[in-house]
Amino acid sequence: MNLPTRGDLIVTAEKFQRTISFLFKRQIFKAMKLTIVYLTAFLLQANAKTVAQNVTLNVKNATLEKVFREIEHQTGFGFLFTGKMLRDASKVTIDVKNEPISKVLEYALRQQPLEYTIDHNTIVISRKEKIPVLDENNIGKMEIPPIVIHGTVTDEKGMPLEGVSVVEKGTTLGTSTNSQGVYSLDVKNNNGLLTFSRVGYSSKSISIGNRTQIDIVLELSVSKLDELVVIGYGKTSKRFNTGSVASVTSDVIANQPVNDPISALQGRVSGLMITSTSGMAGSGYTVRIRGENSIKQGNDPLYIIDGVPYISDALNTFEGANGLQNPLSSINPNDIDRVSVLKDADATAIYGSRGANGVILITTKSGKAGDNKVSINVYSGATKINHKLDFLNTSQYLQMRNDAFRLDSVVATSANAPDLKTWDQNAYTDWQDLLIGGTGNIFSTQASVSGGDEQTKFILSANYRKETSVMLGNSPYQKGGAHLGINHTSKNKKFAVNGSVIYSLDDNQNIATDLTMYINLPPNMPKYNPDGSVYYYLTGDNPLAYINRYYKSNTYTFLGNATAKYTLLNGLDVRTNFGFTDIKMNQILTLPQNGFNPLTYSGSSSQFGNSSVRSFIVEPQLEYNRNAGPGKLNVLLGASWQQNISESQYLLGSGYSSDALLKDISSATSLTVRSSNYAQYRYQSLFGRINYNIDRKYIVNASFRRDGSSRFGPGRQFGNFGAVGAAWIFSQENFFNIPAISFGKLRASYGTTG
């Protein structure tokens, strides 16, 4: 046996001394790190509410994580631990009733390599220290204790983010943040990187360096699945939505040279069919969501702008060439942030009787914090018919007419065939090109200023648009308006108030009659008499006379809304929506002598129409959010009170001394009331919704509404409506491993509306 020399003993003693010194310093360093962890936990809980101290628990062969979650649920205490700590822990069986939390923790950690410390309302779990046995075989070969990194993860608004994955890059070491956004992780060395990731947020990698505390802010990602989706009385994302909802954002709307928001939706939402009634500026649309739902009661969807139901019924008392005017044409497309189309029962049942034909939610733009931003946009363009019908020229037309008389064995005369016997056989007029072949001009300008800070944000915009028609006469359509939006939040984030105002005026000077019905007149029909007057054949019509008729309508729209919200308790918000809408429409149509065939003229006259609708709505709401068991619970309860008052009057003026006075109602010697209406509509309801999201994989949504309406029949003035929807994100399951499918969801819903 070789005995150590005196020099070897000295070296061994020096190694032993260095090892003891290293361990002593390491313990001090570790104690300092643990002190920081405890201090962080204390600061996080300094303002926590009073929590329960006793626990009732009955579990068999349960994991420690499940036990900790149940204790947290019953008491309000928060736990601070890492996943690695529980990796070697055994399952436990506990049956206690109203025991102190300290006793329950002792039962849970008995025979476990763990211990606990209660610091205010935070329970810190740590490993039991093991004192190594030193001998000549392990001196200098001991494993260096891990470095403990901790911190807090928040979103861009400073709110803690739960469930953020924290991993040391290149290793299997990882953990996740708790409900307060706090994490703690043992890492191998300080030269590595920590990667922070969560669904819906952009991942970040941070160098550890010599730090033991790393706090970061995660920003929302631009994933299409996590884009905001506005639903009835709330918001969600495509990922977690259980209903059928489609959205069109401002980027898509602003890039289209359209006059109103409905035009911008054409061809962009499945199941949404939009048909223009005339194609002229300011004209109405037929809008259907998933087809026709009623034979008698109407099929138009419910429109809601910033939480306020908008009157979509045309206010016309009579029509011009563009038919019934579209009230939504008063809304400037560039003021819109997004449009959401709610299609199925799960999405629309919360609107009850009014959601029978689907719901279209329009959200206007709001200001953003930062430097003041000024935006000016000027657009000019032209419109023409891009595809015309092919018509016969004069010789082809006359050949067809002669063949028709010959084959029918009928003799053509001046009475039954003026085109063959009376009119010039070489004359040619392209009526299609004459009546609708013009060039329409469009000029549009937008200007806005927005800005503010984190507490108060604003946006102010103004717009003007002028558009002429391709029809003969080139009558102009003009509209202008302004939009003001203000959002304010208190410093403690408990109180918030949002408001917006839209005011617009449109001036529609259109022709009285649609000329497209006359584009197939005979090509050799004369346009004028030799004296320059409009030509008529017997009692027939000549569309050139219709441009002498005058039609004009003015629509004034005021839409205001405000929302006040206050956080009563953590997760409990009280909110009230207020809305007011006032729309007025004035119309005039003149029918002078030179707008008629002399053989059918019975006297000049004018038509005057005035209509208005005013609407008030108040909707108080309570919303509750909390972690419940393995998932997140959202509960909404609200009420609605609405009143509409509609008035209209349609007058016919006649007996004018001169056609020059036709626009003046007081110059008529006779006034006839063709119609006069007054209607009051009252509506009251209660509504609610419960949404439960389990592990971001299983979502259940249930909604209910009880409506009371003055439009319901006697004895049936209240109706109940509801729906249940469920979704399963199967791509989140551990067994799912198909690289070609990044996201997969099954959803179903059933309910009643309307």
Short mmCIF file of N, CA and C in Angstrom, two decimals, residues 588-704:
data_model
loop_
_atom_site.label_atom_id
_atom_site.label_comp_id
_atom_site.label_asym_id
_atom_site.label_seq_id
_atom_site.Cartn_x
_atom_site.Cartn_y
_atom_site.Cartn_z
N ILE A 588 -87.72 65.94 -51.49
CA ILE A 588 -88.54 66.75 -52.37
C ILE A 588 -88.44 66.19 -53.79
N LEU A 589 -89.58 66.13 -54.47
CA LEU A 589 -89.64 65.67 -55.86
C LEU A 589 -90.56 66.62 -56.62
N THR A 590 -90.04 67.23 -57.69
CA THR A 590 -90.87 68.13 -58.50
C THR A 590 -91.21 67.46 -59.83
N LEU A 591 -92.44 67.67 -60.28
CA LEU A 591 -92.93 67.08 -61.53
C LEU A 591 -93.47 68.21 -62.41
N PRO A 592 -92.56 68.89 -63.17
CA PRO A 592 -92.98 70.05 -63.98
C PRO A 592 -93.63 69.60 -65.29
N GLN A 593 -94.16 70.56 -66.02
CA GLN A 593 -94.85 70.26 -67.27
C GLN A 593 -93.91 69.65 -68.29
N ASN A 594 -92.66 70.16 -68.37
CA ASN A 594 -91.73 69.64 -69.38
C ASN A 594 -91.15 68.28 -69.02
N GLY A 595 -91.64 67.68 -67.95
CA GLY A 595 -91.23 66.33 -67.62
C GLY A 595 -92.26 65.29 -68.02
N PHE A 596 -93.30 65.71 -68.74
CA PHE A 596 -94.39 64.80 -69.12
C PHE A 596 -94.67 64.89 -70.62
N ASN A 597 -95.27 63.82 -71.12
CA ASN A 597 -95.85 63.81 -72.46
C ASN A 597 -97.07 64.74 -72.43
N PRO A 598 -97.17 65.72 -73.34
CA PRO A 598 -98.32 66.66 -73.32
C PRO A 598 -99.67 65.95 -73.35
N LEU A 599 -99.72 64.76 -73.96
CA LEU A 599 -101.00 64.05 -74.04
C LEU A 599 -101.40 63.43 -72.70
N THR A 600 -100.46 63.26 -71.77
CA THR A 600 -100.78 62.66 -70.47
C THR A 600 -100.61 63.65 -69.33
N TYR A 601 -100.20 64.86 -69.61
CA TYR A 601 -99.96 65.87 -68.57
C TYR A 601 -101.27 66.35 -67.97
N SER A 602 -101.36 66.33 -66.63
CA SER A 602 -102.58 66.76 -65.95
C SER A 602 -102.33 67.89 -64.97
N GLY A 603 -101.14 68.41 -64.91
CA GLY A 603 -100.83 69.51 -64.01
C GLY A 603 -99.53 69.26 -63.26
N SER A 604 -98.83 70.33 -62.97
CA SER A 604 -97.56 70.23 -62.24
C SER A 604 -97.83 69.99 -60.76
N SER A 605 -96.90 69.30 -60.12
CA SER A 605 -97.06 69.01 -58.70
C SER A 605 -95.70 68.77 -58.07
N SER A 606 -95.70 68.73 -56.75
CA SER A 606 -94.48 68.44 -55.98
C SER A 606 -94.82 67.49 -54.84
N GLN A 607 -93.84 66.72 -54.43
CA GLN A 607 -94.00 65.81 -53.30
C GLN A 607 -92.97 66.16 -52.24
N PHE A 608 -93.42 66.19 -50.98
CA PHE A 608 -92.53 66.53 -49.87
C PHE A 608 -92.61 65.42 -48.82
N GLY A 609 -91.46 65.02 -48.34
CA GLY A 609 -91.42 63.97 -47.32
C GLY A 609 -90.49 64.36 -46.18
N ASN A 610 -90.95 64.13 -44.97
CA ASN A 610 -90.13 64.37 -43.78
C ASN A 610 -90.28 63.17 -42.86
N SER A 611 -89.17 62.63 -42.43
CA SER A 611 -89.22 61.48 -41.53
C SER A 611 -88.06 61.56 -40.54
N SER A 612 -88.27 60.94 -39.38
CA SER A 612 -87.22 60.95 -38.36
C SER A 612 -87.40 59.75 -37.45
N VAL A 613 -86.31 59.37 -36.80
CA VAL A 613 -86.35 58.30 -35.81
C VAL A 613 -85.33 58.64 -34.73
N ARG A 614 -85.76 58.51 -33.48
CA ARG A 614 -84.89 58.75 -32.33
C ARG A 614 -84.90 57.51 -31.46
N SER A 615 -83.74 57.16 -30.97
CA SER A 615 -83.62 55.94 -30.18
C SER A 615 -82.75 56.18 -28.97
N PHE A 616 -83.18 55.66 -27.81
CA PHE A 616 -82.41 55.72 -26.57
C PHE A 616 -82.20 54.28 -26.09
N ILE A 617 -81.04 54.00 -25.54
CA ILE A 617 -80.78 52.67 -25.00
C ILE A 617 -79.85 52.78 -23.80
N VAL A 618 -80.13 51.98 -22.76
CA VAL A 618 -79.29 51.87 -21.58
C VAL A 618 -79.11 50.38 -21.28
N GLU A 619 -77.86 49.97 -21.06
CA GLU A 619 -77.58 48.55 -20.81
C GLU A 619 -76.58 48.40 -19.66
N PRO A 620 -77.05 48.21 -18.42
CA PRO A 620 -76.14 47.91 -17.31
C PRO A 620 -75.70 46.46 -17.36
N GLN A 621 -74.43 46.21 -16.96
CA GLN A 621 -73.88 44.85 -17.04
C GLN A 621 -72.93 44.58 -15.88
N LEU A 622 -72.85 43.32 -15.49
CA LEU A 622 -71.86 42.82 -14.55
C LEU A 622 -71.07 41.72 -15.23
N GLU A 623 -69.74 41.78 -15.11
CA GLU A 623 -68.90 40.75 -15.71
C GLU A 623 -67.89 40.26 -14.67
N TYR A 624 -67.78 38.93 -14.59
CA TYR A 624 -66.92 38.31 -13.57
C TYR A 624 -65.96 37.35 -14.25
N ASN A 625 -64.68 37.50 -13.95
CA ASN A 625 -63.63 36.63 -14.48
C ASN A 625 -62.80 36.08 -13.33
N ARG A 626 -62.55 34.77 -13.35
CA ARG A 626 -61.68 34.18 -12.35
C ARG A 626 -61.22 32.80 -12.82
N ASN A 627 -60.14 32.34 -12.20
CA ASN A 627 -59.69 30.98 -12.42
C ASN A 627 -60.53 30.05 -11.56
N ALA A 628 -61.11 29.05 -12.17
CA ALA A 628 -61.98 28.11 -11.46
C ALA A 628 -61.56 26.70 -11.82
N GLY A 629 -60.97 25.99 -10.85
CA GLY A 629 -60.52 24.64 -11.13
C GLY A 629 -59.43 24.65 -12.19
N PRO A 630 -59.56 23.79 -13.19
CA PRO A 630 -58.52 23.71 -14.23
C PRO A 630 -58.69 24.74 -15.34
N GLY A 631 -59.68 25.61 -15.25
CA GLY A 631 -59.93 26.53 -16.35
C GLY A 631 -60.24 27.94 -15.91
N LYS A 632 -60.65 28.75 -16.89
CA LYS A 632 -61.00 30.15 -16.65
C LYS A 632 -62.50 30.32 -16.87
N LEU A 633 -63.13 31.02 -15.94
CA LEU A 633 -64.57 31.22 -15.97
C LEU A 633 -64.88 32.68 -16.25
N ASN A 634 -65.81 32.90 -17.18
CA ASN A 634 -66.30 34.25 -17.48
C ASN A 634 -67.81 34.24 -17.39
N VAL A 635 -68.36 35.14 -16.58
CA VAL A 635 -69.80 35.22 -16.39
C VAL A 635 -70.25 36.65 -16.69
N LEU A 636 -71.27 36.79 -17.53
CA LEU A 636 -71.81 38.09 -17.90
C LEU A 636 -73.30 38.11 -17.57
N LEU A 637 -73.76 39.17 -16.93
CA LEU A 637 -75.17 39.36 -16.63
C LEU A 637 -75.52 40.81 -16.93
N GLY A 638 -76.61 41.02 -17.68
CA GLY A 638 -76.95 42.38 -18.05
C GLY A 638 -78.43 42.56 -18.31
N ALA A 639 -78.80 43.80 -18.51
CA ALA A 639 -80.18 44.16 -18.82
C ALA A 639 -80.16 45.24 -19.90
N SER A 640 -81.27 45.36 -20.60
CA SER A 640 -81.35 46.33 -21.69
C SER A 640 -82.70 47.03 -21.66
N TRP A 641 -82.69 48.35 -21.84
CA TRP A 641 -83.90 49.15 -21.97
C TRP A 641 -83.73 50.06 -23.17
N GLN A 642 -84.69 49.99 -24.09
CA GLN A 642 -84.59 50.77 -25.32
C GLN A 642 -85.95 51.34 -25.69
N GLN A 643 -85.93 52.54 -26.27
CA GLN A 643 -87.15 53.17 -26.77
C GLN A 643 -86.86 53.86 -28.09
N ASN A 644 -87.70 53.60 -29.09
CA ASN A 644 -87.61 54.24 -30.40
C ASN A 644 -88.88 55.03 -30.66
N ILE A 645 -88.74 56.21 -31.23
CA ILE A 645 -89.89 57.01 -31.66
C ILE A 645 -89.68 57.36 -33.13
N SER A 646 -90.61 56.93 -33.97
CA SER A 646 -90.51 57.17 -35.41
C SER A 646 -91.66 58.04 -35.86
N GLU A 647 -91.37 59.03 -36.73
CA GLU A 647 -92.39 59.93 -37.26
C GLU A 647 -92.13 60.15 -38.75
N SER A 648 -93.19 60.28 -39.52
CA SER A 648 -93.03 60.58 -40.94
C SER A 648 -94.28 61.28 -41.47
N GLN A 649 -94.10 62.08 -42.52
CA GLN A 649 -95.20 62.80 -43.15
C GLN A 649 -94.90 62.92 -44.64
N TYR A 650 -95.91 62.62 -45.45
CA TYR A 650 -95.78 62.63 -46.90
C TYR A 650 -96.88 63.53 -47.47
N LEU A 651 -96.48 64.65 -48.10
CA LEU A 651 -97.42 65.65 -48.60
C LEU A 651 -97.31 65.80 -50.11
N LEU A 652 -98.45 66.06 -50.76
CA LEU A 652 -98.51 66.33 -52.19
C LEU A 652 -99.00 67.75 -52.39
N GLY A 653 -98.17 68.57 -53.05
CA GLY A 653 -98.54 69.96 -53.34
C GLY A 653 -98.92 70.13 -54.80
N SER A 654 -100.00 70.86 -55.07
CA SER A 654 -100.45 71.08 -56.45
C SER A 654 -101.06 72.48 -56.55
N GLY A 655 -101.44 72.84 -57.79
CA GLY A 655 -102.04 74.15 -58.01
C GLY A 655 -101.04 75.27 -58.01
N TYR A 656 -99.83 75.01 -58.47
CA TYR A 656 -98.81 76.06 -58.52
C TYR A 656 -99.09 77.02 -59.68
N SER A 657 -98.82 78.29 -59.45
CA SER A 657 -99.00 79.29 -60.51
C SER A 657 -97.88 79.25 -61.53
N SER A 658 -96.73 78.69 -61.16
CA SER A 658 -95.59 78.60 -62.06
C SER A 658 -94.74 77.41 -61.65
N ASP A 659 -94.16 76.74 -62.64
CA ASP A 659 -93.27 75.61 -62.35
C ASP A 659 -92.01 76.06 -61.62
N ALA A 660 -91.69 77.36 -61.69
CA ALA A 660 -90.51 77.87 -61.00
C ALA A 660 -90.68 77.83 -59.48
N LEU A 661 -91.94 77.64 -59.01
CA LEU A 661 -92.22 77.65 -57.57
C LEU A 661 -92.41 76.24 -57.00
N LEU A 662 -92.12 75.21 -57.77
CA LEU A 662 -92.44 73.85 -57.35
C LEU A 662 -91.68 73.41 -56.11
N LYS A 663 -90.53 73.99 -55.83
CA LYS A 663 -89.74 73.58 -54.66
C LYS A 663 -90.24 74.22 -53.37
N ASP A 664 -91.16 75.15 -53.48
CA ASP A 664 -91.67 75.86 -52.31
C ASP A 664 -93.03 75.31 -51.92
N ILE A 665 -93.10 74.66 -50.77
CA ILE A 665 -94.34 74.03 -50.35
C ILE A 665 -95.43 75.07 -50.07
N SER A 666 -95.05 76.26 -49.65
CA SER A 666 -96.04 77.29 -49.32
C SER A 666 -96.68 77.90 -50.56
N SER A 667 -96.08 77.66 -51.76
CA SER A 667 -96.64 78.22 -52.99
C SER A 667 -97.73 77.32 -53.57
N ALA A 668 -97.91 76.13 -53.01
CA ALA A 668 -98.96 75.24 -53.50
C ALA A 668 -100.31 75.72 -53.00
N THR A 669 -101.30 75.74 -53.89
CA THR A 669 -102.65 76.15 -53.48
C THR A 669 -103.42 75.00 -52.85
N SER A 670 -102.88 73.79 -53.04
CA SER A 670 -103.55 72.62 -52.47
C SER A 670 -102.50 71.66 -51.92
N LEU A 671 -102.70 71.23 -50.67
CA LEU A 671 -101.81 70.26 -50.04
C LEU A 671 -102.62 69.03 -49.63
N THR A 672 -102.13 67.89 -50.02
CA THR A 672 -102.79 66.62 -49.69
C THR A 672 -101.86 65.77 -48.85
N VAL A 673 -102.36 65.32 -47.71
CA VAL A 673 -101.55 64.44 -46.86
C VAL A 673 -101.72 63.01 -47.36
N ARG A 674 -100.69 62.48 -47.96
CA ARG A 674 -100.76 61.11 -48.47
C ARG A 674 -100.54 60.09 -47.35
N SER A 675 -99.70 60.44 -46.39
CA SER A 675 -99.50 59.54 -45.24
C SER A 675 -98.89 60.32 -44.10
N SER A 676 -99.20 59.88 -42.89
CA SER A 676 -98.63 60.47 -41.69
C SER A 676 -98.57 59.38 -40.63
N ASN A 677 -97.40 59.19 -40.06
CA ASN A 677 -97.21 58.07 -39.14
C ASN A 677 -96.47 58.51 -37.89
N TYR A 678 -96.86 57.89 -36.79
CA TYR A 678 -96.15 58.05 -35.51
C TYR A 678 -96.13 56.68 -34.84
N ALA A 679 -94.95 56.24 -34.42
CA ALA A 679 -94.84 54.92 -33.80
C ALA A 679 -93.85 54.98 -32.65
N GLN A 680 -94.21 54.33 -31.56
CA GLN A 680 -93.32 54.23 -30.40
C GLN A 680 -93.05 52.75 -30.12
N TYR A 681 -91.79 52.46 -29.97
CA TYR A 681 -91.37 51.07 -29.74
C TYR A 681 -90.59 51.01 -28.43
N ARG A 682 -91.01 50.09 -27.56
CA ARG A 682 -90.32 49.90 -26.28
C ARG A 682 -89.84 48.47 -26.17
N TYR A 683 -88.67 48.35 -25.56
CA TYR A 683 -88.02 47.04 -25.52
C TYR A 683 -87.25 46.91 -24.21
N GLN A 684 -87.46 45.79 -23.52
CA GLN A 684 -86.74 45.51 -22.28
C GLN A 684 -86.30 44.05 -22.29
N SER A 685 -85.14 43.78 -21.68
CA SER A 685 -84.68 42.40 -21.68
C SER A 685 -83.63 42.18 -20.58
N LEU A 686 -83.45 40.92 -20.26
CA LEU A 686 -82.37 40.44 -19.40
C LEU A 686 -81.55 39.45 -20.20
N PHE A 687 -80.25 39.48 -20.04
CA PHE A 687 -79.42 38.54 -20.79
C PHE A 687 -78.23 38.11 -19.93
N GLY A 688 -77.64 37.01 -20.31
CA GLY A 688 -76.48 36.50 -19.58
C GLY A 688 -75.70 35.51 -20.42
N ARG A 689 -74.46 35.30 -20.02
CA ARG A 689 -73.60 34.35 -20.72
C ARG A 689 -72.60 33.76 -19.74
N ILE A 690 -72.32 32.48 -19.89
CA ILE A 690 -71.29 31.80 -19.10
C ILE A 690 -70.33 31.13 -20.08
N ASN A 691 -69.05 31.41 -19.91
CA ASN A 691 -68.02 30.81 -20.76
C ASN A 691 -66.96 30.18 -19.87
N TYR A 692 -66.61 28.93 -20.17
CA TYR A 692 -65.62 28.21 -19.37
C TYR A 692 -64.58 27.60 -20.30
N ASN A 693 -63.34 27.99 -20.11
CA ASN A 693 -62.22 27.54 -20.95
C ASN A 693 -61.31 26.66 -20.10
N ILE A 694 -61.24 25.37 -20.43
CA ILE A 694 -60.47 24.40 -19.66
C ILE A 694 -59.16 24.11 -20.39
N ASP A 695 -58.06 24.45 -19.75
CA ASP A 695 -56.72 24.14 -20.26
C ASP A 695 -56.51 24.64 -21.69
N ARG A 696 -57.25 25.69 -22.08
CA ARG A 696 -57.10 26.26 -23.42
C ARG A 696 -57.38 25.22 -24.51
N LYS A 697 -58.14 24.18 -24.16
CA LYS A 697 -58.46 23.12 -25.12
C LYS A 697 -59.96 22.87 -25.23
N TYR A 698 -60.65 22.98 -24.13
CA TYR A 698 -62.08 22.67 -24.11
C TYR A 698 -62.85 23.93 -23.69
N ILE A 699 -63.73 24.38 -24.55
CA ILE A 699 -64.47 25.62 -24.29
C ILE A 699 -65.97 25.33 -24.37
N VAL A 700 -66.69 25.78 -23.36
CA VAL A 700 -68.14 25.67 -23.33
C VAL A 700 -68.71 27.08 -23.16
N ASN A 701 -69.73 27.40 -23.96
CA ASN A 701 -70.33 28.73 -23.93
C ASN A 701 -71.85 28.59 -23.92
N ALA A 702 -72.51 29.22 -22.96
CA ALA A 702 -73.97 29.19 -22.87
C ALA A 702 -74.49 30.62 -22.72
N SER A 703 -75.52 30.97 -23.47
CA SER A 703 -76.09 32.32 -23.40
C SER A 703 -77.61 32.23 -23.31
N PHE A 704 -78.20 33.27 -22.73
CA PHE A 704 -79.65 33.30 -22.52
C PHE A 704 -80.13 34.74 -22.58
#
